[in-house]
Coordinates of C-alpha atoms in Angstrom, one line a residue:
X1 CA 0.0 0.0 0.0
X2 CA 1.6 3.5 -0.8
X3 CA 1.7 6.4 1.2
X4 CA -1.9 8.1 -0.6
X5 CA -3.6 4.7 -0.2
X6 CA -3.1 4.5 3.3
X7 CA -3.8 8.6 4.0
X8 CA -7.3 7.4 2.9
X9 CA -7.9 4.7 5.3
X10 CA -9.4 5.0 9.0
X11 CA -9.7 3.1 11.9
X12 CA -12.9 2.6 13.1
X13 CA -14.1 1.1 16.2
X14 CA -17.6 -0.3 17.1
X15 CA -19.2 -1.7 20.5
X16 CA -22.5 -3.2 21.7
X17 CA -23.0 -4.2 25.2
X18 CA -25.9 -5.4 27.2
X19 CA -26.7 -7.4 30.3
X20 CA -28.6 -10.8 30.4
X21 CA -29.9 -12.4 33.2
X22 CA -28.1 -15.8 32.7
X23 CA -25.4 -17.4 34.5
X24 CA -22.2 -16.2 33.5
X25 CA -20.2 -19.3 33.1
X26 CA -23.2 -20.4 30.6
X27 CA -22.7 -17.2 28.7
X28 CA -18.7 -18.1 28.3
X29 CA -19.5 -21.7 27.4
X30 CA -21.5 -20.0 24.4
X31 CA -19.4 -17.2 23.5
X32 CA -15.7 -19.3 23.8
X33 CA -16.4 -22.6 21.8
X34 CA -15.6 -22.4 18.5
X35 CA -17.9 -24.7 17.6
X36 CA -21.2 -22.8 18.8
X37 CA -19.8 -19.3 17.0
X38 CA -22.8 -20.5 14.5
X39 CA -25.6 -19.8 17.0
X40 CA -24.4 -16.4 17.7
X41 CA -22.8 -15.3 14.3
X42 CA -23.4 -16.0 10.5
X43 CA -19.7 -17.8 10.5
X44 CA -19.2 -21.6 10.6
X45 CA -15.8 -23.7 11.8
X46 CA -14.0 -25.2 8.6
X47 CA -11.3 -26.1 10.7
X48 CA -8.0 -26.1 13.0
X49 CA -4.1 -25.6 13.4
X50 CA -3.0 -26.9 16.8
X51 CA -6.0 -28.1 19.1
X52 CA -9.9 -26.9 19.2
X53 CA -9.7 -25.9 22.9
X54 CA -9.3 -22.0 22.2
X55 CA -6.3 -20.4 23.8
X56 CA -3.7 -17.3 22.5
X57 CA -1.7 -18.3 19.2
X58 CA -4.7 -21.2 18.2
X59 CA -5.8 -20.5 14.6
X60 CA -9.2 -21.3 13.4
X61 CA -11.1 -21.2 10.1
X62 CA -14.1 -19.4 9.5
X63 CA -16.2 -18.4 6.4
X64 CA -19.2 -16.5 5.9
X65 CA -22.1 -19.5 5.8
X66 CA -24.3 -17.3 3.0
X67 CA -22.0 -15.8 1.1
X68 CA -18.7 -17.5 0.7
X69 CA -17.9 -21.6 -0.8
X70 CA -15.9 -23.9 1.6
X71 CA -12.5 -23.0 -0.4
X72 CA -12.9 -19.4 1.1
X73 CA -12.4 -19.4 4.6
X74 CA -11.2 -16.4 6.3
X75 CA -8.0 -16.9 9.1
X76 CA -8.7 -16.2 12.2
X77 CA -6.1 -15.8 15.4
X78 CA -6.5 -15.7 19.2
X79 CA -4.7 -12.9 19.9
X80 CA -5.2 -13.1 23.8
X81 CA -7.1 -15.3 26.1
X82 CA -8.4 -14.5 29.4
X83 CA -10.6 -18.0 30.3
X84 CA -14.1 -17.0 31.5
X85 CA -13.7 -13.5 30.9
X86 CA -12.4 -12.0 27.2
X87 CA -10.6 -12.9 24.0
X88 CA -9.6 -11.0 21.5
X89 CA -9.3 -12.3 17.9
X90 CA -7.5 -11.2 14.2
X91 CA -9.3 -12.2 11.3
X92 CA -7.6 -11.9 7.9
X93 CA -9.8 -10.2 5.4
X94 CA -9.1 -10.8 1.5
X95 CA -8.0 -6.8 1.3
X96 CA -4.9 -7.6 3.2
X97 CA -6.0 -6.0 6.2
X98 CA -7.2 -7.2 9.7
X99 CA -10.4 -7.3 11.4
X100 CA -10.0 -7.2 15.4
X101 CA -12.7 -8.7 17.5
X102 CA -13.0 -8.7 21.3
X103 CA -15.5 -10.6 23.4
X104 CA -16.1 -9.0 27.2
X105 CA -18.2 -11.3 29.7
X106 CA -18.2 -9.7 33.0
X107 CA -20.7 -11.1 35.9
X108 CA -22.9 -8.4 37.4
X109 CA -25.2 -8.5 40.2
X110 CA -28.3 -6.8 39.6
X111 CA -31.0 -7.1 42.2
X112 CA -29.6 -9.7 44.4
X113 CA -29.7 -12.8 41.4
X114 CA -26.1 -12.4 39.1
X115 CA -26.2 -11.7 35.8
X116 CA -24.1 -11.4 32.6
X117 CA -22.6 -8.1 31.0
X118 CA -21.3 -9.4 27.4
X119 CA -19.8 -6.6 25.2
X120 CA -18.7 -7.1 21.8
X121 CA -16.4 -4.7 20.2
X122 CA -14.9 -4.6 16.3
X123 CA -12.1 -2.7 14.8
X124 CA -10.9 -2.3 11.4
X125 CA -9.0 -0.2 8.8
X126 CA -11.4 1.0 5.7
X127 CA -11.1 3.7 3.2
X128 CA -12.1 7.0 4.7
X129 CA -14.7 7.5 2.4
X130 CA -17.5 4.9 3.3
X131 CA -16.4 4.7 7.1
X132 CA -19.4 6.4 8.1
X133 CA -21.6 4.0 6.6
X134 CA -19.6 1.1 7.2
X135 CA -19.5 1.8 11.2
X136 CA -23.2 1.8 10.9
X137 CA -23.7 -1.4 9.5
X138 CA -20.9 -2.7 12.2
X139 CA -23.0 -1.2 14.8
X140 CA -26.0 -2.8 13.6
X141 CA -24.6 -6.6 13.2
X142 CA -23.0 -6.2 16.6
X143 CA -26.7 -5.7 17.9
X144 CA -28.4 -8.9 16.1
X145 CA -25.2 -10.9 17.5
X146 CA -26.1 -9.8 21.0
X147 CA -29.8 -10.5 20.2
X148 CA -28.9 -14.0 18.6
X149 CA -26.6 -14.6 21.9
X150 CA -29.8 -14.0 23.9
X151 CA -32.0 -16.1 22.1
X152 CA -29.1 -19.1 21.8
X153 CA -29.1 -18.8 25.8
X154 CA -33.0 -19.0 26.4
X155 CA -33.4 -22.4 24.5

């Protein structure tokens, strides 16, 4: 990338947050297995390098279940890994640049019972141009992932 191609890109940063009323360590189970990332995001597991229990450095495969074939799966690396509280991940995108994703589950008591806080938070580098539109639509899939993450819980 040369120095006017990256004068037109910007970071941008997007969060959702919310509080459940479910047991914390259920909430974790959901939000850390690799395998359940399909109930709570439109992404499927192709596969592994090292083992499937999650931890920093462990790569896994992802792709988009709607809109990419098999062949296409997109890289993603656990960056950090704090068991039963956060993770952070870097997913490869085909543009060369990175998509960082953090997962936040914090317990919270709230009336005497415990709860969950879960915030979800997404950065990535875009050309400046549609950044205003893109952190809207980040916004807005951050939102149905914390409403698909309540629903997956209930049942």
């Amino acid at each position: 990338m040369n120095r006017d191609e990256t004068a037109r890109r910007t970071n941008i940063v997007c969060a959702a947050e919310r509080v459940l009323g479910s047991d914390p360590a259920q909430v974790w189970a959901l939000m850390a297995d690799p395998a359940r990332v399909g109930e709570w995001a439109p992404l499927e597991v192709v596969g592994y390098m090292g083992t499937e229990l999650p931890k920093s450095g462990q790569i896994v495969f992802l792709r988009t279940r709607r809109w990419r074939p098999r062949s296409r799966e997109r890289r993603v690396e656990v960056e950090e890994w704090e068991a039963g509280s956060r993770y952070r991940c870097e997913i490869s995108t085909e543009a060369g640049s990175a998509i960082c994703f953090e997962v936040f589950v914090t317990p919270e008591v709230t009336g005497g019972a415990i709860a969950t806080r879960i915030r979800l938070k997404q950065r990535m580098e875009v050309a400046a141009a549609p950044s205003a539109l893109l952190r809207r639509l980040v916004s807005r899939q951050l939102e149905r992932r914390l409403n698909r993450i309540e629903l997956a819980l209930r049942s």
